[in-house]
Backbone atoms as SQL, in Angstrom:
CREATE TABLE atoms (id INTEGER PRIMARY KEY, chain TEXT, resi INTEGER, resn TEXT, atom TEXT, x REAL, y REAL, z REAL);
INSERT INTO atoms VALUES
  (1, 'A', 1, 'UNK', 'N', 197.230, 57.549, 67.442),
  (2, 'A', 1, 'UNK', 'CA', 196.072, 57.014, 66.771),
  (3, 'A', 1, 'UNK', 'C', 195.115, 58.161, 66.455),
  (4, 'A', 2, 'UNK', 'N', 194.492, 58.161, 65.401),
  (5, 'A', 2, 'UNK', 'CA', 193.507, 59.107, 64.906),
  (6, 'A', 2, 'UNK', 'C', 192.163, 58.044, 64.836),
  (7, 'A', 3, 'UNK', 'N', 190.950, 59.099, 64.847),
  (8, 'A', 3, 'UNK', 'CA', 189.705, 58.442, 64.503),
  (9, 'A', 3, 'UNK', 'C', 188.395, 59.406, 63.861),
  (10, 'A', 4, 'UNK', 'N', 188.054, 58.824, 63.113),
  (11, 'A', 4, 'UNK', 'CA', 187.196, 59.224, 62.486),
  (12, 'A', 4, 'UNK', 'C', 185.572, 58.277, 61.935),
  (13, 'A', 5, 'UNK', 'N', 184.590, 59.149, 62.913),
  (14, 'A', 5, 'UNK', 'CA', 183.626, 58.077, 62.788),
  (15, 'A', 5, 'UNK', 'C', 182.433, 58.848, 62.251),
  (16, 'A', 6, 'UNK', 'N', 181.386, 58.364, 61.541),
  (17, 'A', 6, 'UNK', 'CA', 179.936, 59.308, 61.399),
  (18, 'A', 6, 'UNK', 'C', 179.000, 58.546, 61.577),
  (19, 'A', 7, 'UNK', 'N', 178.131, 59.230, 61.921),
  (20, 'A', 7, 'UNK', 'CA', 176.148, 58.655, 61.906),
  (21, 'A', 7, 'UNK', 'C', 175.899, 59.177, 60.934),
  (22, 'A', 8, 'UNK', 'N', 175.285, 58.346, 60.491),
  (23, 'A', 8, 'UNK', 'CA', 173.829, 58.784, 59.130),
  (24, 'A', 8, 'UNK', 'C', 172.755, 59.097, 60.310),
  (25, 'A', 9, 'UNK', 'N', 171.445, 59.697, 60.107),
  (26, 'A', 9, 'UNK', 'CA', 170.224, 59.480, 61.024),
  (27, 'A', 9, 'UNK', 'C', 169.356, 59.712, 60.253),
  (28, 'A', 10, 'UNK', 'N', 168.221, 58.577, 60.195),
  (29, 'A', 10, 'UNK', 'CA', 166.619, 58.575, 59.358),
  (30, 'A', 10, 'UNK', 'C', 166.213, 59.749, 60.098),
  (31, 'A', 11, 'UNK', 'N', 165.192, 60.728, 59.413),
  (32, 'A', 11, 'UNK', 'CA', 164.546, 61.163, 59.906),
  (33, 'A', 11, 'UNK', 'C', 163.899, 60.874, 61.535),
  (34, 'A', 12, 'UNK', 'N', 163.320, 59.714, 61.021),
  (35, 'A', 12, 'UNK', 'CA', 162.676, 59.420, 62.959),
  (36, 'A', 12, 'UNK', 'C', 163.813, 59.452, 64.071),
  (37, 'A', 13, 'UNK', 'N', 164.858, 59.036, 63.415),
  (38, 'A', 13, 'UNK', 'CA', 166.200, 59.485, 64.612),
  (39, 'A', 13, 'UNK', 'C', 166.880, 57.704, 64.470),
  (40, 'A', 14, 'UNK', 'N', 166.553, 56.783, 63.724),
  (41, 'A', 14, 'UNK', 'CA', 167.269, 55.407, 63.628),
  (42, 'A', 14, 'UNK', 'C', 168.429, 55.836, 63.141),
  (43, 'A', 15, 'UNK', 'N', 169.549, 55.107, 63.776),
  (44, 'A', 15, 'UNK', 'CA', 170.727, 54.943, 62.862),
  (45, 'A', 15, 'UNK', 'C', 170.934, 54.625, 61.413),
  (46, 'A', 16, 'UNK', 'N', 171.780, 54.590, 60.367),
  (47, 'A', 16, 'UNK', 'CA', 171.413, 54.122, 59.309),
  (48, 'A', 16, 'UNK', 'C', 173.115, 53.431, 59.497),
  (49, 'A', 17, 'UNK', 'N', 172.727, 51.839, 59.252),
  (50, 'A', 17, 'UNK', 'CA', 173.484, 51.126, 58.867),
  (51, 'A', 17, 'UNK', 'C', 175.254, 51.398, 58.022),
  (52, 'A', 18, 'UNK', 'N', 174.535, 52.379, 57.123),
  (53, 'A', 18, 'UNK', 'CA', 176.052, 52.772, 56.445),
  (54, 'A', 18, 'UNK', 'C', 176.890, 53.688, 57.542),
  (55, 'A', 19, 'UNK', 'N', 176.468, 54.200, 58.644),
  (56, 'A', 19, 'UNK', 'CA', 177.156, 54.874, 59.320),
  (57, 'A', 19, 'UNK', 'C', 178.469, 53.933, 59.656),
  (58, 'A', 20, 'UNK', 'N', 179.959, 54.964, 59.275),
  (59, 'A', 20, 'UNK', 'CA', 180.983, 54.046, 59.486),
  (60, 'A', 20, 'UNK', 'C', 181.851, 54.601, 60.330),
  (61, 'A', 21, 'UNK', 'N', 183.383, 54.396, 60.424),
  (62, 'A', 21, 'UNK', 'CA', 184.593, 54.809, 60.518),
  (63, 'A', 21, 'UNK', 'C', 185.886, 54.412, 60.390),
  (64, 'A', 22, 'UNK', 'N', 186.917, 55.725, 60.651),
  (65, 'A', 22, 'UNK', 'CA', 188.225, 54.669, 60.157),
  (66, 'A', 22, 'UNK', 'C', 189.149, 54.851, 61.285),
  (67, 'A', 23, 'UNK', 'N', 189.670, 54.189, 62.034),
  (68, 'A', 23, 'UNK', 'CA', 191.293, 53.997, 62.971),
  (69, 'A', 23, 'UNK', 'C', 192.213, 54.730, 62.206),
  (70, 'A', 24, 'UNK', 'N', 193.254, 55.002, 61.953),
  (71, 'A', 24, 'UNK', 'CA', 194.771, 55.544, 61.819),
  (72, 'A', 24, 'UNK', 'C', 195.315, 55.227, 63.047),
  (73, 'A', 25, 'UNK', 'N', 196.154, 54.207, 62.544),
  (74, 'A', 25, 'UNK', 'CA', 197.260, 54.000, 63.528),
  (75, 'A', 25, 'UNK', 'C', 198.626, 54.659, 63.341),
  (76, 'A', 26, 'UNK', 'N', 199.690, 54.793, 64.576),
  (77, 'A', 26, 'UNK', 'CA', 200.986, 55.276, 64.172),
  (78, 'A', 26, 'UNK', 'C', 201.348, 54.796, 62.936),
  (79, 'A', 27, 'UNK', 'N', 201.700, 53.867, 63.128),
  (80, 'A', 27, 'UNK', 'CA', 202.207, 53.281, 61.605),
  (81, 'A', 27, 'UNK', 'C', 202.398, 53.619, 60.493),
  (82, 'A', 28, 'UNK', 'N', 200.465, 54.089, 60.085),
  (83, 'A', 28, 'UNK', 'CA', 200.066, 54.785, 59.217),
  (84, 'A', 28, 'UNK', 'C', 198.829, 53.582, 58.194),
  (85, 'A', 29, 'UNK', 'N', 198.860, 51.930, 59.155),
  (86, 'A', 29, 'UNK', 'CA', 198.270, 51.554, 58.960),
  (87, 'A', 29, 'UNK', 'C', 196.594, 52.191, 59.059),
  (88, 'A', 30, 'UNK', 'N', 195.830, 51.536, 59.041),
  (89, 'A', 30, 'UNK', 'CA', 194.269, 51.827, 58.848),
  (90, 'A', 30, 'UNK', 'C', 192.855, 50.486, 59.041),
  (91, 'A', 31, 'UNK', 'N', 192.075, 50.889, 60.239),
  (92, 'A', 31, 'UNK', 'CA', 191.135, 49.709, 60.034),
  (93, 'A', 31, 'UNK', 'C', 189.863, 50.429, 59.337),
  (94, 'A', 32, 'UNK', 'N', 189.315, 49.966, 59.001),
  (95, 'A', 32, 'UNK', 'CA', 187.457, 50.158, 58.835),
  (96, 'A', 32, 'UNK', 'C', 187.042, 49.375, 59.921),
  (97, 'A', 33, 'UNK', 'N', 186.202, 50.518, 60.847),
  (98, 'A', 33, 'UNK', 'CA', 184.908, 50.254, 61.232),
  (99, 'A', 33, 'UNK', 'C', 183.229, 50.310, 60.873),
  (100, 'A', 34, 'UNK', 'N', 182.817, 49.264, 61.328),
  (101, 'A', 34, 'UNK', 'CA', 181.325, 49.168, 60.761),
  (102, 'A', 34, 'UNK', 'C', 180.552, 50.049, 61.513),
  (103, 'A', 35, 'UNK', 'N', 179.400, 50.181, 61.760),
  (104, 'A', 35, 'UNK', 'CA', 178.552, 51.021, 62.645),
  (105, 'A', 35, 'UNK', 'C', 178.600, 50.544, 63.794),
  (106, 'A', 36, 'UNK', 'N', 178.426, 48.823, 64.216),
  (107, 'A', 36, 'UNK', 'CA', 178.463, 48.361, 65.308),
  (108, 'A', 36, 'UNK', 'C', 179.902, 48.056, 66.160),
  (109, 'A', 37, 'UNK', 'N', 180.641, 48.739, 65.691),
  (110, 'A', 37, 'UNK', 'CA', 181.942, 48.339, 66.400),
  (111, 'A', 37, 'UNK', 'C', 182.097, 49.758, 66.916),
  (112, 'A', 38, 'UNK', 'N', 181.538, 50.973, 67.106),
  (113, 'A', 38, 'UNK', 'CA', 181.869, 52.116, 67.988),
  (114, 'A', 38, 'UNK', 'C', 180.424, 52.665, 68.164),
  (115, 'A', 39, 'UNK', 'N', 180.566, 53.366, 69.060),
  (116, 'A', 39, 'UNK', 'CA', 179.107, 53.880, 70.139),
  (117, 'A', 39, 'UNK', 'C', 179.510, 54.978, 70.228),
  (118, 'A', 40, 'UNK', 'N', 178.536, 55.984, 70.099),
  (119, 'A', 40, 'UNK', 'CA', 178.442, 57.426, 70.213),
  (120, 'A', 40, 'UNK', 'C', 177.067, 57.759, 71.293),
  (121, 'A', 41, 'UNK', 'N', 177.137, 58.276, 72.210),
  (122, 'A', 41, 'UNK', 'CA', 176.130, 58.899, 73.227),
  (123, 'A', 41, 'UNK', 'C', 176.417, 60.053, 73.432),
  (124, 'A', 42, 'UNK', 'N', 175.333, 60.787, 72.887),
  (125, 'A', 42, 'UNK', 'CA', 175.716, 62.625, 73.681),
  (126, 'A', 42, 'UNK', 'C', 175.018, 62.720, 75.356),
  (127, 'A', 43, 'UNK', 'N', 176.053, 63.256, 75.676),
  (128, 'A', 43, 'UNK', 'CA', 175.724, 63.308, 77.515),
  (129, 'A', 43, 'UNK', 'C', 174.663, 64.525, 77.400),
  (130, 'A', 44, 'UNK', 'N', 174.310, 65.294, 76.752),
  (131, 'A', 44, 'UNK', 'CA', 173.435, 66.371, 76.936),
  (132, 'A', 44, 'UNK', 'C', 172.957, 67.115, 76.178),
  (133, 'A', 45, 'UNK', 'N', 172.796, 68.034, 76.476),
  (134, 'A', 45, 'UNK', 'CA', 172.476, 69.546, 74.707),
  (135, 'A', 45, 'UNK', 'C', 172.363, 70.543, 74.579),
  (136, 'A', 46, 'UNK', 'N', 172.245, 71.137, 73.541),
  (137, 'A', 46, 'UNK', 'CA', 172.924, 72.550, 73.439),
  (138, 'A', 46, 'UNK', 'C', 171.340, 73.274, 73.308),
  (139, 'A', 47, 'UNK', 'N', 170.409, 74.783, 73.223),
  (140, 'A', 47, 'UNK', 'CA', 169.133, 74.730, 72.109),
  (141, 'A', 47, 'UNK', 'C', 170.352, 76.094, 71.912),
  (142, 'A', 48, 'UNK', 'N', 169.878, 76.324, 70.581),
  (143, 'A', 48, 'UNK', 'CA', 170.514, 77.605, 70.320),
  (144, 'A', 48, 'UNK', 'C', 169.994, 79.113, 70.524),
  (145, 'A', 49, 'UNK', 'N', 169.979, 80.112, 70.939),
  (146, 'A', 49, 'UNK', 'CA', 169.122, 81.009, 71.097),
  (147, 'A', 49, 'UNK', 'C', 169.014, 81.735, 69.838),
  (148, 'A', 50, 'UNK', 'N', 169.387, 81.306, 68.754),
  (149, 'A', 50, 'UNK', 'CA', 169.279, 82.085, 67.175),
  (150, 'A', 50, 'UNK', 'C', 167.811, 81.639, 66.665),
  (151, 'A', 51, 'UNK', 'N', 168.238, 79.789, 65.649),
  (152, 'A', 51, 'UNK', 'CA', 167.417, 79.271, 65.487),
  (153, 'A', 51, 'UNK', 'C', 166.085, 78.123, 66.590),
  (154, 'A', 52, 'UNK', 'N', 166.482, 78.286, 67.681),
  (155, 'A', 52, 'UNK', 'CA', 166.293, 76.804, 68.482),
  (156, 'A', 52, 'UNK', 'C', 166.290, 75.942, 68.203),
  (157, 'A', 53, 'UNK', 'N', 166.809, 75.177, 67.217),
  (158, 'A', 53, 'UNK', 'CA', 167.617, 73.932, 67.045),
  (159, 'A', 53, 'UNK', 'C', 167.795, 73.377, 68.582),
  (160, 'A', 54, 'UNK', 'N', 167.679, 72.072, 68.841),
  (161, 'A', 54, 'UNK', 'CA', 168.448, 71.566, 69.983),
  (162, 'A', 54, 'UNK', 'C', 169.514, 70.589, 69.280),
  (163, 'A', 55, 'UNK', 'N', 170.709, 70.690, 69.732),
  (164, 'A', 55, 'UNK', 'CA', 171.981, 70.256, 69.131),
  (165, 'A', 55, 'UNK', 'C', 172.196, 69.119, 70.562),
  (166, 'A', 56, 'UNK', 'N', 172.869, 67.986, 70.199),
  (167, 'A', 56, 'UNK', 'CA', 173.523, 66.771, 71.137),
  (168, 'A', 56, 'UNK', 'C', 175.051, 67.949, 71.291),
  (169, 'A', 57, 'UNK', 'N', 175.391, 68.006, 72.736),
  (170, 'A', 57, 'UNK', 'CA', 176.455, 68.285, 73.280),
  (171, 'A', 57, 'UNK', 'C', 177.087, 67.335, 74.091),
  (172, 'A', 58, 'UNK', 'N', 178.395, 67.139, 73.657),
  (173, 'A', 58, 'UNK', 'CA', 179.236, 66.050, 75.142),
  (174, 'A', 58, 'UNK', 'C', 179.043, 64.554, 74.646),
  (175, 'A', 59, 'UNK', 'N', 180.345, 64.258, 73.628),
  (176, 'A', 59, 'UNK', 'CA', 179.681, 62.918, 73.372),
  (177, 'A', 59, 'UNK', 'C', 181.031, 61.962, 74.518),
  (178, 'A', 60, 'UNK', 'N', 180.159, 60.504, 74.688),
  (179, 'A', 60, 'UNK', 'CA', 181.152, 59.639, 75.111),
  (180, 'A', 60, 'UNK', 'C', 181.190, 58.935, 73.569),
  (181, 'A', 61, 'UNK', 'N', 182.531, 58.491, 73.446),
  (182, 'A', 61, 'UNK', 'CA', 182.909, 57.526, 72.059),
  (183, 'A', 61, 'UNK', 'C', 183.455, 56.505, 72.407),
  (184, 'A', 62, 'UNK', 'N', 183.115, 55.473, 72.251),
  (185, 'A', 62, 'UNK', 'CA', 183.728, 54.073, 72.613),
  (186, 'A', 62, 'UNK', 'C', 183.781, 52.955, 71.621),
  (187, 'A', 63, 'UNK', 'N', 185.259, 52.455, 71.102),
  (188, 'A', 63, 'UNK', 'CA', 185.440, 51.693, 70.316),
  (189, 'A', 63, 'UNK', 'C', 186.084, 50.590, 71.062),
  (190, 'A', 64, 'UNK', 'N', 185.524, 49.370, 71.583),
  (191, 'A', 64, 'UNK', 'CA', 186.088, 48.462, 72.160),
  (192, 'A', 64, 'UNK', 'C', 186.516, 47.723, 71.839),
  (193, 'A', 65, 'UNK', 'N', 186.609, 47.162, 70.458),
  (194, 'A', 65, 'UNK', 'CA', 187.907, 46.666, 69.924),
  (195, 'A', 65, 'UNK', 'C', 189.255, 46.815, 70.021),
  (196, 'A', 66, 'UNK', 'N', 189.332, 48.668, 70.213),
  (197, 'A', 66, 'UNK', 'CA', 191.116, 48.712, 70.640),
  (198, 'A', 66, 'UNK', 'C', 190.839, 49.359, 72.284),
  (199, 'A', 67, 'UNK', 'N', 189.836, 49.127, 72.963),
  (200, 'A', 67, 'UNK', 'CA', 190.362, 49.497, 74.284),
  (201, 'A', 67, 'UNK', 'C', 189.906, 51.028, 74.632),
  (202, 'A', 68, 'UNK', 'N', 189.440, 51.767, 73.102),
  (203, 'A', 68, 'UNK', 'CA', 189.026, 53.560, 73.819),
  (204, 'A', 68, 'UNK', 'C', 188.130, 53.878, 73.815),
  (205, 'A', 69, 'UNK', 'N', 188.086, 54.652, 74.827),
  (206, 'A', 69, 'UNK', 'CA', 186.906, 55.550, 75.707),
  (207, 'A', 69, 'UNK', 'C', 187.216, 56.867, 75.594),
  (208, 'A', 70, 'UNK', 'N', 186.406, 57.606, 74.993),
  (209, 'A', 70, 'UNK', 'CA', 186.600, 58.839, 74.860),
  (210, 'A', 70, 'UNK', 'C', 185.650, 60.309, 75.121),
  (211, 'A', 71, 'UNK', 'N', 185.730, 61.001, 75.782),
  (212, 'A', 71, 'UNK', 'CA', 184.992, 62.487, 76.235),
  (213, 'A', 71, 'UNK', 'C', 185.254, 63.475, 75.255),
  (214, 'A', 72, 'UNK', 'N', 184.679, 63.742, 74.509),
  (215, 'A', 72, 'UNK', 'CA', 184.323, 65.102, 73.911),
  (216, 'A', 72, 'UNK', 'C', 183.481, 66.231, 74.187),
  (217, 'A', 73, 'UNK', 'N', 184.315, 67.472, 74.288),
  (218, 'A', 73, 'UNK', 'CA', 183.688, 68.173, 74.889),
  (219, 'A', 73, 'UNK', 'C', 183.685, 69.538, 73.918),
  (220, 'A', 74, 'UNK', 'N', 182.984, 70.561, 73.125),
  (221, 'A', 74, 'UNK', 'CA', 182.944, 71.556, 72.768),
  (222, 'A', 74, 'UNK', 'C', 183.940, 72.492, 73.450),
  (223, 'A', 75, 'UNK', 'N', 184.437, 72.743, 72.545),
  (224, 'A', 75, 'UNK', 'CA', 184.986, 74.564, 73.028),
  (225, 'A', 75, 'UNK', 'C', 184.978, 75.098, 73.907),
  (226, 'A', 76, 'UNK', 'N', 183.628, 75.318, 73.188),
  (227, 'A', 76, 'UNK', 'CA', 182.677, 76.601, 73.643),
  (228, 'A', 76, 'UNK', 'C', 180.982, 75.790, 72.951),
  (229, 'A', 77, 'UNK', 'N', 179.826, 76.141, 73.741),
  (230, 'A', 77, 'UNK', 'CA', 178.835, 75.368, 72.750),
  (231, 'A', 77, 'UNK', 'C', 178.403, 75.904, 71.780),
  (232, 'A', 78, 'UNK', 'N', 178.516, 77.538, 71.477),
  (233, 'A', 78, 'UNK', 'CA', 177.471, 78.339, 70.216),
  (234, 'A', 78, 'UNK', 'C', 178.722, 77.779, 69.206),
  (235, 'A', 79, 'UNK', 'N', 178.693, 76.906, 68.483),
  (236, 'A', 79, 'UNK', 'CA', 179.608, 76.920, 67.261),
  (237, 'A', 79, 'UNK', 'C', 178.385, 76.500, 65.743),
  (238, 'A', 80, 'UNK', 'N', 177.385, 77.094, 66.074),
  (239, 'A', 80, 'UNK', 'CA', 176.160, 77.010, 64.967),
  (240, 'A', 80, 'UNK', 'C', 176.373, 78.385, 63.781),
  (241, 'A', 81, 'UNK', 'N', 176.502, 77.462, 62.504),
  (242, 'A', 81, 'UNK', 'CA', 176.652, 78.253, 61.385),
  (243, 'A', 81, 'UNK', 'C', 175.247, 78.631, 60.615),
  (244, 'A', 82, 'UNK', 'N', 174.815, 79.790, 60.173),
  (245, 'A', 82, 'UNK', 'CA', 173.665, 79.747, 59.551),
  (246, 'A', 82, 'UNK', 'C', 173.621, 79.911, 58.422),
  (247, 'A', 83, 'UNK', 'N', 173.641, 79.166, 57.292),
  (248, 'A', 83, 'UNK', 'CA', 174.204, 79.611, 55.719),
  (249, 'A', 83, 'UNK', 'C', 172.749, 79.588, 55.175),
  (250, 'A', 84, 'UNK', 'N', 171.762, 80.429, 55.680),
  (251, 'A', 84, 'UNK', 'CA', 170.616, 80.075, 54.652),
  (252, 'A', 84, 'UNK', 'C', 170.621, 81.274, 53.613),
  (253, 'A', 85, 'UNK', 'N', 171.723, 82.230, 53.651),
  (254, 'A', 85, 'UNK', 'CA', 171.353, 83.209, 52.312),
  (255, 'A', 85, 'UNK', 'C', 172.372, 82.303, 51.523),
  (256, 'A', 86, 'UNK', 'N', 172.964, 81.138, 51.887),
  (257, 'A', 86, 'UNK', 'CA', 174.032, 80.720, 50.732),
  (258, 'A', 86, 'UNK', 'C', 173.622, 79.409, 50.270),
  (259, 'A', 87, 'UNK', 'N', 173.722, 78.193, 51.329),
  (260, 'A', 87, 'UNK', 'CA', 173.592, 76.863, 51.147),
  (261, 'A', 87, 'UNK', 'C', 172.216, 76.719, 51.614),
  (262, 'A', 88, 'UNK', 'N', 171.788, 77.461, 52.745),
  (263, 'A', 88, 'UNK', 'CA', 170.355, 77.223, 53.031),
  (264, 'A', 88, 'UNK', 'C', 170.319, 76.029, 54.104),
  (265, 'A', 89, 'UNK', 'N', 171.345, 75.913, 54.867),
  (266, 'A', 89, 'UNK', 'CA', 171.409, 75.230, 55.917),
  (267, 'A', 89, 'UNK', 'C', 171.922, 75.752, 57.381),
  (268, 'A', 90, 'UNK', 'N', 171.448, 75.354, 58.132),
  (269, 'A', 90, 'UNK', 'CA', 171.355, 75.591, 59.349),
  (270, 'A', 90, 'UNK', 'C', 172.097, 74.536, 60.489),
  (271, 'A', 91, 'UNK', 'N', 173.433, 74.467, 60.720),
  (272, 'A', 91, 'UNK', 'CA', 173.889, 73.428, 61.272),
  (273, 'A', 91, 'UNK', 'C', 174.496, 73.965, 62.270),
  (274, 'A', 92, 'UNK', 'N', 175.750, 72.603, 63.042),
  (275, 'A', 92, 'UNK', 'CA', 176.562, 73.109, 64.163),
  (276, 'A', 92, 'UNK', 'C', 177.932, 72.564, 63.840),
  (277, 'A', 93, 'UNK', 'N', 178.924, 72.945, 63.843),
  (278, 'A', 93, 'UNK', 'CA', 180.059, 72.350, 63.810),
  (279, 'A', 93, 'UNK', 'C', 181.252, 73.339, 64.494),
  (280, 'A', 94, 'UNK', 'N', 181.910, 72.080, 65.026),
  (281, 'A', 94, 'UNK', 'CA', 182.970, 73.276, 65.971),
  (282, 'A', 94, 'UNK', 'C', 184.373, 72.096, 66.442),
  (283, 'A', 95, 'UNK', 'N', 185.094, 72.672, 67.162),
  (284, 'A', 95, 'UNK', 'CA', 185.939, 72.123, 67.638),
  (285, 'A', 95, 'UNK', 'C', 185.966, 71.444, 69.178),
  (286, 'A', 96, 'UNK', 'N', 185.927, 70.408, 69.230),
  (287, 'A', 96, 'UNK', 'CA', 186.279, 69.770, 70.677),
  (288, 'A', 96, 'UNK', 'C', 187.412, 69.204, 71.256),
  (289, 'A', 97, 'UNK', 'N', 187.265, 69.380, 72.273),
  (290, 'A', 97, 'UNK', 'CA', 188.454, 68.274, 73.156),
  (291, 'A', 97, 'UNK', 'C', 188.275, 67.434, 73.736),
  (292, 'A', 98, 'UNK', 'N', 189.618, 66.425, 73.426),
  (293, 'A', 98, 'UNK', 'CA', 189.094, 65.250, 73.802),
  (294, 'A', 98, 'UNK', 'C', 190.225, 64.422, 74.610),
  (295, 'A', 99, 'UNK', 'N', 189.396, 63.438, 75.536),
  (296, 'A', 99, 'UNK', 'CA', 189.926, 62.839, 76.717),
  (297, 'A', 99, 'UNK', 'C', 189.867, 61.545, 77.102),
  (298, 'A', 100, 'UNK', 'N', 190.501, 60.726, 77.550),
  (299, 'A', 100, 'UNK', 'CA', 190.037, 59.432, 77.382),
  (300, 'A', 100, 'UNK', 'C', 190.991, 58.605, 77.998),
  (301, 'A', 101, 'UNK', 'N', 190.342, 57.355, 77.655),
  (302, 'A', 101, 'UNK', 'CA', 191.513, 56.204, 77.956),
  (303, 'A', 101, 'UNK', 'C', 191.411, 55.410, 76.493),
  (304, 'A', 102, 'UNK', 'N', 193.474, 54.995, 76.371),
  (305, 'A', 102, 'UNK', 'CA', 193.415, 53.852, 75.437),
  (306, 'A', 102, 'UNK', 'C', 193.826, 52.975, 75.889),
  (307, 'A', 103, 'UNK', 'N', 193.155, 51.899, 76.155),
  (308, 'A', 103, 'UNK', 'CA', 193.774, 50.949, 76.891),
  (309, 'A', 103, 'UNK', 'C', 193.628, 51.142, 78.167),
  (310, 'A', 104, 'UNK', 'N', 194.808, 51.086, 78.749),
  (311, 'A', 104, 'UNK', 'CA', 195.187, 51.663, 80.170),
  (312, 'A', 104, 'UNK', 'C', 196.249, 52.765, 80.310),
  (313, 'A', 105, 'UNK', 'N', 195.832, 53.652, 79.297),
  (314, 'A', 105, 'UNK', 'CA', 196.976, 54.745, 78.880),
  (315, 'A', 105, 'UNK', 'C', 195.782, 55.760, 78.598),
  (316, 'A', 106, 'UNK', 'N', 196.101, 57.111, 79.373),
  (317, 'A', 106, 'UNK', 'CA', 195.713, 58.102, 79.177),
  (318, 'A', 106, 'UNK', 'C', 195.667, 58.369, 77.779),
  (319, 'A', 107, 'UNK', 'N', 194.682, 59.604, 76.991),
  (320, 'A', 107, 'UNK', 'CA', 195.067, 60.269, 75.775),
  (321, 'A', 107, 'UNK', 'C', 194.011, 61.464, 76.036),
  (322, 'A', 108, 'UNK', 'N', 194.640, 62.532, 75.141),
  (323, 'A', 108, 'UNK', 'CA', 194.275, 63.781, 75.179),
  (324, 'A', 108, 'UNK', 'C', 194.603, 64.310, 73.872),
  (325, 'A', 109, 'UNK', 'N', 193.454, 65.744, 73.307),
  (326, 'A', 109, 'UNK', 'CA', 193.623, 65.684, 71.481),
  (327, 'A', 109, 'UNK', 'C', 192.289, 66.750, 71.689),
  (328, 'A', 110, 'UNK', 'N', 192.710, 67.002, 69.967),
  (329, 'A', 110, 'UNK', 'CA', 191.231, 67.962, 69.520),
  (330, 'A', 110, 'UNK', 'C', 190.772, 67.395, 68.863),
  (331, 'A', 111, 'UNK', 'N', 189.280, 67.535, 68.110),
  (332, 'A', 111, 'UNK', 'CA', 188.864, 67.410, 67.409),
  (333, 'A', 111, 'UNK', 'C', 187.579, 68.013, 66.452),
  (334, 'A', 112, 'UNK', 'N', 186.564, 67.582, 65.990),
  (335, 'A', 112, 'UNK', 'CA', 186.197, 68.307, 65.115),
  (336, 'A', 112, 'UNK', 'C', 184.786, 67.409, 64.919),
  (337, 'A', 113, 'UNK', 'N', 183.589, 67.658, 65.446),
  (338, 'A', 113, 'UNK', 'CA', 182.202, 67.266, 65.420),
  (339, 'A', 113, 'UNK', 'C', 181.399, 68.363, 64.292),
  (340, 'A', 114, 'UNK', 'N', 180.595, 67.711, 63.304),
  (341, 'A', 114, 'UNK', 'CA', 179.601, 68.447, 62.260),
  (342, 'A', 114, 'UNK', 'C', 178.184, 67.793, 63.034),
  (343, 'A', 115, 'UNK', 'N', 177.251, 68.640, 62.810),
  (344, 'A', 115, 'UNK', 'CA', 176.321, 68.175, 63.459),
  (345, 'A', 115, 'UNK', 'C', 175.048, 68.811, 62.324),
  (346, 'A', 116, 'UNK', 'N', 174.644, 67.888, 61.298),
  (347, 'A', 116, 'UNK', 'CA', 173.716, 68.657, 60.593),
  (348, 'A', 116, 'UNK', 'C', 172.100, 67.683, 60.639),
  (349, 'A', 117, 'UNK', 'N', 171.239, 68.723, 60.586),
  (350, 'A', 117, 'UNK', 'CA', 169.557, 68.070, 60.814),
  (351, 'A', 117, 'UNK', 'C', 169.680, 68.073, 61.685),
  (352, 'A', 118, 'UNK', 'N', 169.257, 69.136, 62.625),
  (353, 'A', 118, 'UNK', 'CA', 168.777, 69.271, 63.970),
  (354, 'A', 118, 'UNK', 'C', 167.384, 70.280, 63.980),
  (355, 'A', 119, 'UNK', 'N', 166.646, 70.390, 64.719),
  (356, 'A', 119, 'UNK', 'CA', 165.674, 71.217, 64.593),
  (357, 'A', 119, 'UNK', 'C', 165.150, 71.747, 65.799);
């Protein structure tokens, strides 16, 4: 199974409704999820010593419709790109690993968190 989920965030820090995602199953079938059918909590945070940005580090992901619980964990935490002589943005994106239960079945995997508008 693959997953792929995003937040929108208002300025003040509300969720925005269109935040979605999608399942991949073996198969090669596919569900849509809405915003309220998976939960994202970062366990903690990163500040950067470049820009000080404070970045969400360590998310739990939980989609209880199929049963998973999932730990993501960074790398490494400096994975902050600074493109302001190009795009003029200041973000974080990097690679994590990830751990969990599906069901009542272990799973283990990488993955891949963007983290932009932080300050």
């Amino acid at each position: 199974m693959e997953l792929m989920v995003y937040q929108l965030r208002h300025e003040d820090g509300r969720l925005d409704p269109h935040s979605s995602g999608t399942l991949v199953y073996q198969d090669g079938r596919t569900a849509h999820l809405r915003h309220e059918m998976f939960e994202i909590v970062a366990q903690q945070q990163w500040i950067s010593p470049r820009s000080g940005a404070v970045y969400p580090q360590g998310w739990e992901v939980r989609v209880p419709r199929v049963g998973l619980q999932l730990r993501l964990t960074p790398t490494f935490p400096d994975q902050e790109l600074d493109t302001k002589n190009s795009t003029r943005v200041v973000y974080w994106e990097g690679s994590v690993r990830v751990e969990g239960m599906h069901g009542d079945q272990s799973v283990r995997g990488m993955g891949y968190v963007e983290l932009v508008g932080y300050k």
